[in-house]
Amino acid sequence: MKQIAARAGLSVPTVGNVLGRASHRYSKETRDKVIQVAKELGYRPNSSAKAMRSGRFGCASLVVSRNRRLSDLPQMLIEGLDDELVQHSMHLMIARLPDEDFSKTDFVPKVLSESMADGMIINYTHSIPREMQDLICDHQVPAVWINARLRGDCTYPDDHNGARVAVEHLVAHGHRRIAYVHFISLPGDHPRVRFEDYLTTEHYSVADRRAGYREAVRAAGLPAIELGADAFVPGHDFIPQVTQLLARPDRPTAVLTYRFEEAEAVVIAAAQLGLSVPRDVSLVTFETEPWRAMAGRKVTTLLVPAPQEGREAVRMLLRKIQEPTAVLPPVPVPFTFVPGETIAPPGP
Amino acid sequence: MKQIAARAGLSVPTVGNVLGRASHRYSKETRDKVIQVAKELGYRPNSSAKAMRSGRFGCASLVVSRNRRLSDLPQMLIEGLDDELVQHSMHLMIARLPDEDFSKTDFVPKVLSESMADGMIINYTHSIPREMQDLICDHQVPAVWINARLRGDCTYPDDHNGARVAVEHLVAHGHRRIAYVHFISLPGDHPRVRFEDYLTTEHYSVADRRAGYREAVRAAGLPAIELGADAFVPGHDFIPQVTQLLARPDRPTAVLTYRFEEAEAVVIAAAQLGLSVPRDVSLVTFETEPWRAMAGRKVTTLLVPAPQEGREAVRMLLRKIQEPTAVLPPVPVPFTFVPGETIAPPGP
DNA sequence: GTGAAAGCGCTAACAG
DNA sequence: CTGTTAGCGCTTTCAC
């Protein structure tokens, strides 16, 4: 701006005003001159200077763990966050925390020790280090938790209701024997790891999806047929277990699965038994990605509403930035039902 | 800092020096006092102010398109970028561009029109809007392209060499009839879209993987057995086509596939023919995710080296920041060979 | 219509 | 060892 002012023979505030909100107060000549010189010099406003004056960074940070067992960074979430942030001329910053170090006393990650964003959106899906919660409270930074069911300031996919929706869909198609299959294991088929000082050690969706399933079948007067335990089941055991289920004389005519991995096992086990999806077995699964297919057939899916949750979280964060002391009530976000090609009426 | 200075009865620069690099110059009393008061007040240095003084934002932006056909935002890439950035105490900012608007004259996205990062890492995998290249040149912002083969300032996975490595592995296991299967289609099975003014309209990996395959089999004195065209093949046609290939009397004993989707088709088609992987057919695929499995069996994979490429891109960007005018030579990044459970010696 | 002055938070250079 | 001064780029206030 100094250079522009010098070249145009004007003062710095004049340049600033013309380029900013007060250009109407200046003569057309001055305006044109400033704009032209600015273009010549390739002027780009410095966002740090802006931030310093305005007291706002115009930016939110997405906080995740470096430990892939504790949080992930899905593309759709980032898109949802960014979509809402741009509406408010803000942008997104990524902050990955080395959470092992939390045990060290006095360790404070940079996102917390420096002020570089107007607020934080925290995606610790599995277990939240207690030290981190404390640090955030101490630092009084506006923060919203996603994929977590806390007392407040959080959003989470409504797994409970999602399972209900799935069961109701299957019931509406005439199914009366609807099974739920969930072999819970962590990514990469590692055995479960327990962290002593974490607030939660299991993702709430494991309990919520099952609870939603149970309530929905009970409400419809149907039996609960469940396969899978909360214990670790290695991937290569999925198919034999599902095969047993589908080989029963009173086999289910429809299956709801916790993840796509279980859905795959259903398709393969069915094929091995000479059954076909959806002719003999209807299939609905929870999943984070849309349009996943098995054997070229799109699987009917309850899609984790990552984009919607992202937008919701940003809206919540903006309110927290305005009123940092308020505790906002948790916001459940409904799943998206993505019709696929794996539901049909049950055979006779 | 002003508040700390007031409370401690010291000057602002004293506080700054104690909290900064020059604390050794002050008496122990002063240091302790400052540190204590800072803690009491919950002092957090303001990164914008720092940026303004230092002339560095301490931050790089990852530029992607809002159009999912043109770029993606994989977790592993972000991790690689961030891993290298933290080594230089920098962080990552996400910038998603509304690229349809490039056609509008005078449209300049915020990452380019404002200066808010020290450099850009651009991930337009498929087609790069020409206006964007021009804008970047005009603005003279340090930029590195990833997943693109340009004349310089770029990194890309070495698909050509990856295919060679795969073929050599199979040859080493004794295979002599090695097929390459590639049904190229865009995510979501949409028909190919063409953009008039883009620099490239097809991802180079399509050509490079095939070329690498061809050279490797030729070098080994083996025949090239290829299935698939550059034309759009819908997902449900994969299996019939692969079935034909595997039903031939001189069927290949090993298959290399362009993506996991083709690998799935191989497993399913084989199963339908009463063949088994890897007993009757060995299988290697290119993929972006590690440890993908079919029927509980990990598929031997040439893993797209997203983390390594991210680190490489950051290193390149740092050099460009130091020397903005230099044009750095393209850097190919080798694929990671992830041994799975789908390679075995050919049957008799 | 335009410019002078002042300040956002921080730090480097220098004086004492 | 500590404080004064000055300035990074920008914007607001107010006087001319």
XYZ file of C-alpha atoms (C1' of nucleotides) in Angstrom:
728
model
C 0.000 0.000 0.000
C 2.890 2.285 0.726
C 4.259 1.633 -2.736
C 0.893 2.220 -4.341
C 0.508 5.485 -2.443
C 3.947 6.631 -3.524
C 3.404 5.778 -7.182
C -0.047 7.325 -7.256
C 1.025 10.384 -5.342
C -1.564 9.730 -2.651
C -1.539 8.860 1.016
C -1.657 5.358 2.421
C -5.082 5.760 4.075
C -6.486 6.963 0.758
C -5.236 3.838 -0.941
C -6.612 1.722 1.867
C -9.981 3.374 1.782
C -10.337 3.096 -1.966
C -9.369 -0.554 -1.917
C -11.573 -1.111 1.135
C -15.111 -0.221 2.093
C -14.949 3.572 1.778
C -14.166 4.007 -1.904
C -17.380 5.988 -2.484
C -15.956 8.926 -0.600
C -13.264 9.496 -3.202
C -13.266 11.029 -6.658
C -13.499 8.767 -9.649
C -10.034 9.870 -10.743
C -8.456 8.855 -7.467
C -10.282 5.552 -7.414
C -9.246 4.625 -10.934
C -5.681 5.659 -10.315
C -5.413 3.594 -7.150
C -7.006 0.543 -8.681
C -4.812 0.712 -11.738
C -1.587 1.084 -9.802
C -2.653 -1.690 -7.436
C -3.111 -3.981 -10.400
C 0.229 -2.972 -11.905
C 2.021 -3.718 -8.683
C 0.112 -6.975 -8.131
C -1.123 -5.817 -4.778
C -2.457 -8.511 -2.446
C -3.822 -7.530 0.954
C -1.970 -9.132 3.820
C -4.330 -11.254 5.843
C -2.183 -11.171 8.970
C -2.353 -7.401 9.128
C -6.083 -7.598 8.620
C -6.353 -10.200 11.355
C -4.378 -8.057 13.727
C -6.549 -5.026 13.272
C -9.843 -6.853 13.249
C -8.992 -9.110 16.160
C -10.279 -12.056 14.119
C -8.179 -14.577 12.260
C -10.938 -15.459 9.865
C -10.029 -19.065 10.326
C -11.032 -22.185 12.237
C -8.791 -25.137 12.933
C -9.760 -28.745 12.561
C -8.026 -30.587 15.363
C -7.271 -34.269 14.942
C -4.911 -36.749 16.482
C -1.781 -37.921 14.736
C -2.831 -41.318 16.023
C -5.071 -42.777 13.347
C -6.838 -44.909 15.905
C -8.201 -41.843 17.628
C -9.401 -39.689 14.807
C -9.653 -39.524 11.077
C -9.766 -36.835 8.476
C -12.397 -37.707 5.902
C -12.658 -35.652 2.759
C -16.407 -35.186 3.094
C -16.036 -33.682 6.538
C -13.496 -31.185 5.295
C -15.814 -30.284 2.457
C -18.739 -29.708 4.790
C -16.655 -27.598 7.126
C -15.245 -25.533 4.321
C -18.608 -25.081 2.624
C -20.003 -23.478 5.733
C -16.854 -21.536 6.547
C -16.696 -19.837 3.150
C -20.225 -18.591 3.755
C -18.693 -16.569 6.549
C -15.500 -15.724 4.638
C -13.437 -17.975 6.823
C -11.057 -20.771 6.027
C -9.897 -24.036 7.452
C -6.608 -24.883 9.075
C -5.449 -28.402 9.899
C -3.953 -29.124 13.309
C -2.682 -32.625 14.025
C -1.759 -33.280 17.624
C 0.971 -35.636 18.820
C -1.274 -36.983 21.538
C 1.212 -39.372 23.119
C 2.913 -36.306 24.505
C -0.112 -35.283 26.525
C 1.147 -37.480 29.310
C 4.243 -35.296 29.606
C 3.482 -32.578 32.066
C 3.541 -29.093 30.644
C 3.160 -30.272 27.080
C 0.893 -27.927 25.196
C 0.376 -28.311 21.462
C 0.821 -25.294 19.257
C -2.874 -24.870 18.388
C -3.523 -24.289 22.057
C -0.413 -22.438 23.134
C -0.538 -19.967 20.270
C -3.576 -18.099 19.199
C -3.876 -18.570 15.494
C -7.530 -19.360 14.854
C -10.871 -18.053 16.020
C -11.978 -21.472 17.166
C -11.393 -25.190 17.034
C -13.382 -28.094 15.709
C -12.161 -31.210 17.406
C -12.468 -34.615 15.817
C -11.320 -37.163 18.344
C -13.718 -39.913 17.416
C -12.655 -42.617 19.764
C -11.125 -41.436 22.947
C -10.447 -37.975 24.172
C -7.303 -37.436 26.230
C -8.388 -35.930 29.509
C -5.453 -33.546 29.555
C -6.716 -32.144 26.314
C -10.150 -31.372 27.640
C -8.563 -29.661 30.597
C -6.232 -27.629 28.442
C -9.096 -26.460 26.290
C -11.100 -25.419 29.323
C -8.111 -23.564 30.748
C -7.355 -21.758 27.532
C -10.946 -20.701 27.019
C -10.731 -21.209 23.278
C -14.058 -21.573 21.501
C -14.265 -25.257 20.651
C -16.803 -27.685 19.251
C -16.453 -31.460 19.364
C -17.616 -33.557 16.464
C -18.309 -37.281 16.367
C -18.512 -37.252 20.132
C -21.393 -37.432 22.548
C -20.550 -35.066 25.340
C -22.745 -32.928 27.576
C -22.621 -29.999 25.236
C -20.742 -28.174 22.462
C -20.781 -31.213 20.227
C -22.371 -32.719 17.153
C -22.696 -36.409 16.367
C -24.289 -38.599 13.687
C -27.597 -39.934 14.936
C -26.713 -43.616 14.810
C -29.616 -44.613 16.973
C -32.158 -43.105 14.660
C -30.251 -44.285 11.587
C -30.670 -47.915 12.590
C -34.364 -47.300 13.158
C -34.762 -45.824 9.686
C -33.026 -48.827 8.143
C -35.213 -51.337 9.956
C -38.364 -49.433 9.054
C -37.361 -49.446 5.391
C -36.893 -53.195 5.461
C -40.175 -53.691 7.325
C -41.941 -51.547 4.737
C -40.642 -53.921 2.064
C -42.251 -56.812 3.916
C -39.290 -58.236 5.792
C -40.012 -59.941 9.134
C -36.659 -61.580 9.874
C -34.108 -58.773 9.961
C -30.657 -59.471 11.335
C -27.983 -57.088 12.593
C -24.347 -57.973 11.951
C -21.502 -56.126 13.609
C -17.960 -57.390 13.952
C -16.328 -54.446 15.600
C -12.650 -53.968 15.085
C -10.393 -51.030 14.574
C -8.972 -49.995 11.212
C -6.329 -52.348 9.939
C -7.688 -55.203 12.016
C -5.506 -54.372 14.975
C -6.669 -55.740 18.288
C -8.416 -53.186 20.451
C -6.170 -50.825 22.319
C -7.146 -49.353 25.644
C -5.999 -45.979 26.850
C -6.105 -45.468 30.570
C -6.906 -41.840 30.878
C -9.320 -41.344 28.091
C -12.873 -40.223 28.583
C -14.372 -42.873 26.368
C -12.747 -45.994 25.061
C -15.305 -47.196 22.573
C -17.024 -45.299 19.840
C -20.609 -44.627 20.855
C -21.877 -45.752 17.458
C -21.219 -49.373 18.393
C -23.750 -49.200 21.197
C -26.126 -46.755 19.517
C -26.578 -48.592 16.247
C -27.332 -51.796 18.064
C -29.719 -50.077 20.472
C -31.531 -48.425 17.576
C -31.799 -51.768 15.809
C -33.151 -53.489 18.917
C -35.757 -50.839 19.581
C -36.900 -50.753 15.986
C -37.386 -54.505 15.639
C -39.109 -54.637 19.012
C -41.410 -51.776 18.001
C -42.317 -53.722 14.861
C -42.980 -56.862 16.890
C -40.072 -58.681 15.271
C -37.305 -60.803 16.775
C -33.835 -59.394 17.272
C -31.341 -61.559 15.364
C -27.818 -60.419 16.165
C -24.483 -61.660 14.961
C -21.190 -60.425 16.296
C -19.793 -59.448 19.622
C -18.078 -56.417 20.979
C -14.938 -58.493 21.047
C -12.345 -58.319 18.322
C -13.164 -60.457 15.271
C -10.478 -60.716 12.596
C -11.516 -60.010 9.013
C -11.097 -63.566 7.753
C -13.631 -64.815 10.292
C -16.409 -62.595 8.967
C -17.486 -64.900 6.160
C -17.702 -68.197 8.097
C -19.770 -66.506 10.789
C -22.169 -64.908 8.324
C -22.402 -68.189 6.421
C -23.647 -69.890 9.580
C -26.288 -67.211 9.985
C -27.521 -67.500 6.411
C -27.459 -71.304 6.435
C -30.058 -71.506 9.211
C -33.461 -72.842 8.117
C -35.108 -69.690 9.483
C -32.423 -67.513 7.961
C -33.033 -63.759 7.956
C -34.434 -62.294 4.740
C -32.713 -59.003 5.375
C -29.507 -57.903 7.070
C -28.382 -54.584 8.485
C -24.623 -54.274 8.936
C -22.441 -51.998 11.020
C -20.009 -51.269 8.193
C -19.311 -52.067 4.587
C -16.877 -54.805 5.613
C -19.715 -56.796 7.166
C -21.861 -56.115 4.103
C -19.154 -57.585 1.878
C -19.118 -60.687 4.021
C -22.893 -60.993 3.607
C -22.671 -60.814 -0.177
C -19.860 -63.340 -0.363
C -21.355 -65.746 2.189
C -24.680 -65.566 0.368
C -23.013 -66.301 -2.966
C -21.245 -69.311 -1.499
C -24.608 -70.647 -0.288
C -26.167 -70.156 -3.704
C -28.170 -67.205 -2.419
C -28.250 -63.868 -4.131
C -28.510 -60.276 -2.952
C -31.143 -58.844 -3.012
C -33.269 -61.679 -4.385
C -32.791 -63.941 -1.360
C -31.252 -61.530 1.118
C -31.791 -57.789 1.317
C -28.915 -55.721 2.620
C -28.479 -52.311 4.192
C -25.241 -51.029 5.670
C -23.840 -48.066 7.512
C -20.971 -46.475 5.645
C -18.928 -43.311 5.403
C -18.640 -43.337 1.631
C -21.545 -43.108 -0.779
C -22.084 -45.504 -3.672
C -19.923 -48.328 -2.472
C -20.653 -51.364 -4.547
C -20.178 -55.112 -4.390
C -19.981 -57.016 -7.652
C -21.079 -53.901 -9.501
C -24.190 -53.562 -7.377
C -24.613 -50.415 -5.293
C -25.252 -51.287 -1.683
C -28.166 -49.510 -0.023
C -26.494 -47.336 2.549
C -27.030 -45.269 5.647
C -24.455 -42.652 4.922
C -22.586 -41.038 7.791
C -23.605 -37.394 7.377
C -20.096 -35.971 7.452
C -20.785 -32.879 5.317
C -23.920 -31.958 7.218
C -22.172 -32.522 10.506
C -19.331 -30.316 9.381
C -21.688 -27.485 8.515
C -23.540 -27.901 11.774
C -20.299 -27.850 13.727
C -19.204 -24.630 12.059
C -22.511 -22.940 12.817
C -22.165 -24.042 16.410
C -18.607 -22.778 16.557
C -19.621 -19.380 15.253
C -22.137 -19.096 18.044
C -19.476 -20.114 20.547
C -17.144 -17.467 19.171
C -19.813 -14.857 19.794
C -20.652 -16.177 23.231
C -17.637 -18.132 24.495
C -19.116 -18.912 27.876
C -22.322 -20.496 26.608
C -22.601 -24.279 26.577
C -24.626 -25.302 23.545
C -26.740 -28.453 23.571
C -25.475 -31.475 21.601
C -26.741 -31.654 18.023
C -27.543 -35.067 16.537
C -27.234 -35.096 12.750
C -29.505 -37.472 10.821
C -27.960 -40.080 8.545
C -28.560 -39.863 4.827
C -30.429 -42.823 3.367
C -28.845 -43.649 0.010
C -31.063 -46.032 -1.956
C -29.000 -48.696 -3.665
C -29.740 -51.975 -5.376
C -29.720 -54.349 -2.440
C -33.270 -54.158 -1.113
C -36.090 -56.284 -2.532
C -39.204 -57.847 -1.042
C -38.533 -61.165 0.716
C -39.116 -64.346 -1.268
C -42.201 -66.454 -0.547
C 1.891 -8.540 26.629
C 0.798 -5.077 27.583
C -1.255 -6.525 30.414
C 1.599 -8.714 31.568
C 3.948 -5.742 31.511
C 1.517 -3.651 33.541
C 0.911 -6.335 36.152
C 4.612 -7.175 36.438
C 5.663 -3.540 36.494
C 7.890 -4.022 33.473
C 8.025 -2.799 29.916
C 6.471 -4.566 26.976
C 9.773 -5.368 25.234
C 11.059 -6.897 28.448
C 8.116 -9.200 28.549
C 8.578 -9.997 24.894
C 12.256 -10.711 25.275
C 11.784 -12.934 28.290
C 9.045 -14.897 26.534
C 11.073 -14.935 23.333
C 14.646 -15.726 22.399
C 16.471 -13.232 24.613
C 15.437 -14.366 28.070
C 19.051 -15.051 29.057
C 19.719 -11.330 29.164
C 17.383 -10.790 32.094
C 17.641 -11.437 35.810
C 16.149 -14.567 37.211
C 13.672 -12.506 39.203
C 12.348 -10.743 36.138
C 12.141 -13.934 34.181
C 10.222 -15.760 36.877
C 7.891 -12.832 37.392
C 7.100 -12.529 33.697
C 6.555 -16.244 33.248
C 4.329 -16.450 36.278
C 2.153 -13.523 35.270
C 1.964 -14.824 31.712
C 0.669 -18.105 33.033
C -1.831 -16.374 35.313
C -3.191 -14.344 32.451
C -3.219 -17.312 30.085
C -1.021 -15.525 27.618
C -0.949 -16.909 24.088
C 1.251 -15.268 21.462
C -0.677 -13.936 18.518
C 0.479 -15.620 15.359
C -0.776 -12.847 13.086
C 1.391 -10.305 14.819
C 4.315 -12.665 14.558
C 3.590 -13.213 10.892
C 3.456 -9.511 10.264
C 6.800 -8.849 11.828
C 8.567 -11.838 10.413
C 7.133 -11.480 6.939
C 6.324 -15.188 6.996
C 2.922 -16.711 7.642
C 4.358 -19.991 8.800
C 1.774 -21.721 6.730
C 1.248 -23.425 3.381
C -2.065 -23.891 1.667
C -3.243 -27.045 -0.007
C -5.214 -25.951 -3.032
C -7.876 -28.263 -4.411
C -10.909 -27.916 -6.600
C -14.415 -27.925 -5.209
C -15.135 -30.144 -8.192
C -14.466 -33.683 -7.027
C -13.729 -34.796 -10.555
C -10.690 -32.554 -10.675
C -9.019 -33.161 -7.369
C -9.302 -35.062 -4.168
C -8.202 -34.601 -0.622
C -6.902 -37.898 0.704
C -6.087 -38.217 4.376
C -2.670 -39.737 3.720
C -1.626 -36.781 1.606
C -2.605 -34.361 4.343
C -0.663 -36.414 6.830
C 2.446 -36.402 4.666
C 2.217 -32.672 4.079
C 1.690 -31.930 7.738
C 4.463 -34.276 8.862
C 6.966 -32.364 6.812
C 5.514 -28.947 7.602
C 5.739 -29.419 11.377
C 9.445 -30.145 10.943
C 9.695 -26.537 9.813
C 7.165 -25.235 12.369
C 4.608 -24.560 9.710
C 1.014 -25.599 9.368
C -1.441 -26.480 6.684
C -4.374 -24.499 5.418
C -7.066 -25.860 3.118
C -8.160 -23.830 0.098
C -10.961 -25.175 -2.061
C -11.501 -23.312 -5.302
C -14.810 -22.851 -7.084
C -13.232 -23.553 -10.435
C -16.325 -23.074 -12.574
C -15.889 -19.376 -11.932
C -12.515 -19.276 -13.619
C -14.303 -18.698 -16.886
C -15.661 -15.423 -15.535
C -13.187 -12.721 -16.376
C -11.606 -11.043 -13.399
C -12.484 -13.851 -11.036
C -9.655 -14.428 -8.613
C -10.019 -16.870 -5.733
C -9.139 -15.693 -2.274
C -5.969 -17.793 -1.913
C -4.533 -15.910 -4.828
C -5.983 -12.454 -4.311
C -5.037 -12.283 -0.649
C -1.666 -13.170 0.709
C -2.263 -15.526 3.570
C 0.246 -18.316 3.135
C 3.910 -18.630 2.270
C 3.191 -20.959 -0.602
C 0.712 -23.232 -2.274
C 0.617 -26.935 -2.916
C -1.780 -27.537 -5.743
C -3.593 -30.822 -6.177
C -5.488 -30.652 -9.427
C -5.098 -34.259 -10.418
C -7.031 -34.350 -13.616
C -7.197 -31.117 -15.451
C -5.733 -27.790 -14.631
C -7.733 -24.706 -15.601
C -5.498 -22.601 -17.797
C -6.670 -19.393 -16.153
C -5.396 -20.759 -12.899
C -1.905 -21.393 -14.190
C -1.859 -17.898 -15.590
C -3.053 -16.368 -12.344
C -0.395 -18.200 -10.397
C 2.310 -17.032 -12.757
C 1.034 -13.463 -12.567
C 0.857 -13.433 -8.800
C 4.329 -14.910 -8.410
C 3.296 -17.031 -5.451
C 5.567 -19.950 -4.667
C 3.645 -22.992 -5.835
C 4.235 -26.694 -6.269
C 1.961 -29.020 -8.228
C 1.355 -32.519 -7.005
C -0.056 -35.468 -8.909
C 0.716 -33.669 -12.106
C 3.416 -34.080 -14.727
C 4.409 -30.610 -15.772
C 7.722 -29.193 -16.942
C 8.791 -28.332 -13.441
C 7.774 -27.495 -9.890
C 5.827 -30.714 -9.518
C 5.848 -34.131 -7.915
C 4.047 -37.217 -9.172
C 3.776 -40.900 -8.262
C 6.014 -42.924 -10.523
C 3.318 -45.023 -12.155
C 5.578 -46.148 -14.942
C 8.108 -47.637 -12.616
C 5.381 -48.998 -10.320
C 3.993 -51.155 -13.084
C 7.474 -52.405 -13.837
C 8.036 -53.389 -10.205
C 4.742 -55.297 -10.159
C 5.540 -57.227 -13.301
C 9.033 -58.060 -12.079
C 7.595 -59.398 -8.821
C 5.256 -61.665 -10.719
C 8.002 -62.794 -13.066
C 10.201 -63.589 -10.062
C 7.437 -65.862 -8.806
C 7.558 -67.740 -12.099
C 4.634 -66.190 -13.963
C 4.865 -66.024 -17.758
C 1.333 -64.996 -18.702
C 0.704 -61.704 -16.928
C -2.337 -59.647 -17.894
C -3.086 -55.971 -17.315
C -6.696 -54.971 -16.654
C -7.810 -51.354 -16.661
C -11.358 -50.171 -17.039
C -10.901 -46.462 -16.688
C -13.789 -44.457 -15.458
C -14.216 -41.482 -13.194
C -15.344 -41.738 -9.578
C -18.992 -42.601 -9.237
C -19.049 -44.189 -12.677
C -19.974 -40.962 -14.379
C -19.213 -40.739 -18.065
C -16.063 -38.799 -18.840
C -16.419 -35.056 -18.847
C -14.344 -32.868 -21.066
C -13.292 -29.350 -20.182
C -12.374 -27.175 -23.087
C -9.674 -25.034 -21.670
C -7.823 -27.443 -19.491
C -4.211 -28.326 -19.945
C -4.721 -32.040 -19.625
C -7.927 -34.004 -19.819
C -6.801 -37.437 -18.761
C -4.803 -38.455 -15.747
C -1.316 -39.402 -16.813
C -1.407 -42.561 -14.705
C -3.714 -44.196 -17.250
C -1.068 -44.008 -19.919
C 1.935 -44.443 -17.635
C 0.817 -47.606 -15.880
C 0.056 -49.258 -19.171
C 3.342 -48.137 -20.695
C 5.230 -49.444 -17.667
C 3.422 -52.765 -17.958
C 4.140 -53.059 -21.654
C 7.822 -52.293 -21.287
C 8.233 -54.682 -18.381
C 6.614 -57.664 -20.089
C 8.524 -56.947 -23.283
C 11.789 -56.746 -21.336
C 11.003 -60.145 -19.809
C 10.209 -61.582 -23.231
C 6.571 -62.123 -22.324
C 3.404 -61.323 -24.246
C 1.310 -58.266 -23.370
C -2.201 -59.391 -22.477
C -4.395 -56.352 -22.011
C -8.032 -56.021 -21.113
C -9.887 -52.760 -21.064
C -9.995 -49.674 -23.169
C -9.593 -46.018 -22.512
C -13.308 -45.732 -23.141
C -15.799 -45.608 -20.322
C -16.759 -49.027 -18.941
C -19.585 -49.119 -16.401
C -18.945 -51.018 -13.163
C -21.367 -53.834 -13.834
C -19.520 -54.757 -17.014
C -16.235 -55.413 -15.226
C -17.009 -58.961 -14.194
C -18.258 -60.340 -17.546
C -15.203 -58.932 -19.287
C -12.770 -60.374 -16.770
C -14.622 -63.694 -16.865
C -13.952 -63.901 -20.606
C -10.272 -63.273 -20.008
C -9.978 -65.941 -17.318
C -12.036 -68.477 -19.260
C -9.530 -68.570 -22.131
C -7.601 -71.837 -22.422
C -4.326 -69.884 -22.255
C -5.641 -67.753 -19.418
C -3.156 -65.543 -17.601
C -1.738 -66.916 -14.358
C -1.349 -63.430 -12.928
C -3.150 -60.136 -13.302
C -2.106 -56.558 -12.628
C -4.998 -54.122 -12.274
C -5.277 -50.355 -12.531
C -7.377 -49.997 -9.389
C -8.953 -52.006 -6.613
C -12.255 -52.061 -8.493
C -10.705 -54.119 -11.265
C -9.057 -56.359 -8.663
C -12.445 -57.046 -7.091
C -13.767 -58.056 -10.483
C -10.855 -60.463 -10.893
C -11.555 -62.147 -7.561
C -15.259 -62.462 -8.250
C -14.871 -63.601 -11.840
C -12.305 -66.169 -10.751
C -14.625 -67.472 -8.054
C -17.440 -67.848 -10.551
C -15.162 -69.918 -12.789
C -14.137 -72.130 -9.890
C -10.713 -70.553 -9.799
C -9.154 -69.206 -6.655
C -6.845 -66.296 -5.876
C -3.900 -66.740 -5.514
C -3.858 -70.510 -6.139
C -4.965 -70.240 -9.757
C -4.568 -66.533 -10.395
C -2.116 -64.173 -8.736
C -3.205 -60.595 -8.335
C -1.517 -57.238 -7.850
C -3.292 -53.912 -7.958
C -2.584 -50.223 -7.781
C -4.444 -48.559 -4.924
C -4.523 -45.441 -2.788
C -5.389 -47.229 0.443
C -3.233 -49.832 2.132
C -4.521 -53.195 3.290
C -7.608 -53.363 1.159
C -8.945 -56.864 1.260
C -11.298 -59.083 -0.719
C -12.989 -61.925 1.122
C -10.729 -61.331 4.099
C -7.611 -61.667 1.981
C -5.261 -58.710 1.747
C -4.607 -57.806 -1.844
C -0.978 -57.311 -2.807
C -0.799 -53.640 -3.616
C 1.239 -50.954 -5.277
C 0.356 -48.175 -2.922
C 0.115 -44.633 -4.226
C 2.833 -42.910 -2.195
C 0.683 -40.042 -0.974
C 2.547 -39.378 2.289
C 5.949 -39.473 0.640
C 4.721 -37.261 -2.154
C 3.345 -34.816 0.386
C 6.683 -34.577 2.159
C 8.530 -34.209 -1.109
C 6.172 -31.454 -2.224
C 6.697 -29.527 0.989
C 10.464 -29.769 0.665
C 10.175 -28.509 -2.871
C 7.905 -25.686 -1.796
C 10.350 -24.558 0.865
C 13.045 -24.312 -1.771
C 10.688 -22.319 -3.985
C 9.950 -19.974 -1.108
C 13.642 -19.302 -0.738
C 14.175 -18.926 -4.454
C 10.843 -18.005 -6.036
C 12.200 -17.616 -9.536
C 13.832 -21.034 -9.771
C 12.035 -23.763 -11.699
C 12.691 -27.071 -9.965
C 12.783 -30.332 -11.912
C 9.807 -32.695 -11.572
C 10.193 -35.288 -8.821
C 8.813 -38.794 -9.409
C 7.936 -40.559 -6.160
C 8.260 -44.358 -6.086
C 5.228 -46.465 -5.252
C 5.229 -48.508 -2.080
C 5.003 -52.248 -2.642
C 2.704 -53.670 0.042
C 2.971 -57.455 0.133
C -0.443 -59.040 0.541
C -1.825 -62.534 0.229
C -2.630 -62.646 -3.470
C 0.644 -63.719 -5.062
C 1.653 -67.370 -5.404
C 3.667 -69.328 -7.949
C 1.651 -70.346 -11.019
C 0.134 -73.832 -11.065
C 1.711 -76.550 -13.262
C -12.182 14.442 -0.963
C -8.041 13.778 1.262
C -4.418 13.120 4.723
C -2.380 13.049 9.515
C -2.274 10.429 13.545
C -2.833 6.564 16.174
C -2.897 1.736 17.315
C -3.649 -3.630 16.642
C 0.672 -7.375 19.050
C 5.107 -8.197 18.529
C 10.260 -7.626 18.112
C 14.835 -5.635 16.685
C 18.083 -1.974 17.394
C 19.891 0.784 20.394
C 20.527 3.737 24.611
C 21.261 3.836 29.196
C 19.977 -5.850 32.904
C 16.030 -2.859 31.323
C 13.475 0.658 28.731
C 12.754 3.728 24.634
C 11.851 4.056 19.977
C 10.355 2.544 15.837
C 8.005 -0.149 12.403
C 5.686 -4.573 10.139
C 0.476 -3.592 6.862
C -3.735 -2.161 7.590
C -7.870 0.618 9.177
C -10.434 3.934 11.870
C -11.060 8.562 13.513
C -11.030 12.968 12.785
C -9.307 17.399 11.142
C -8.723 20.097 7.114
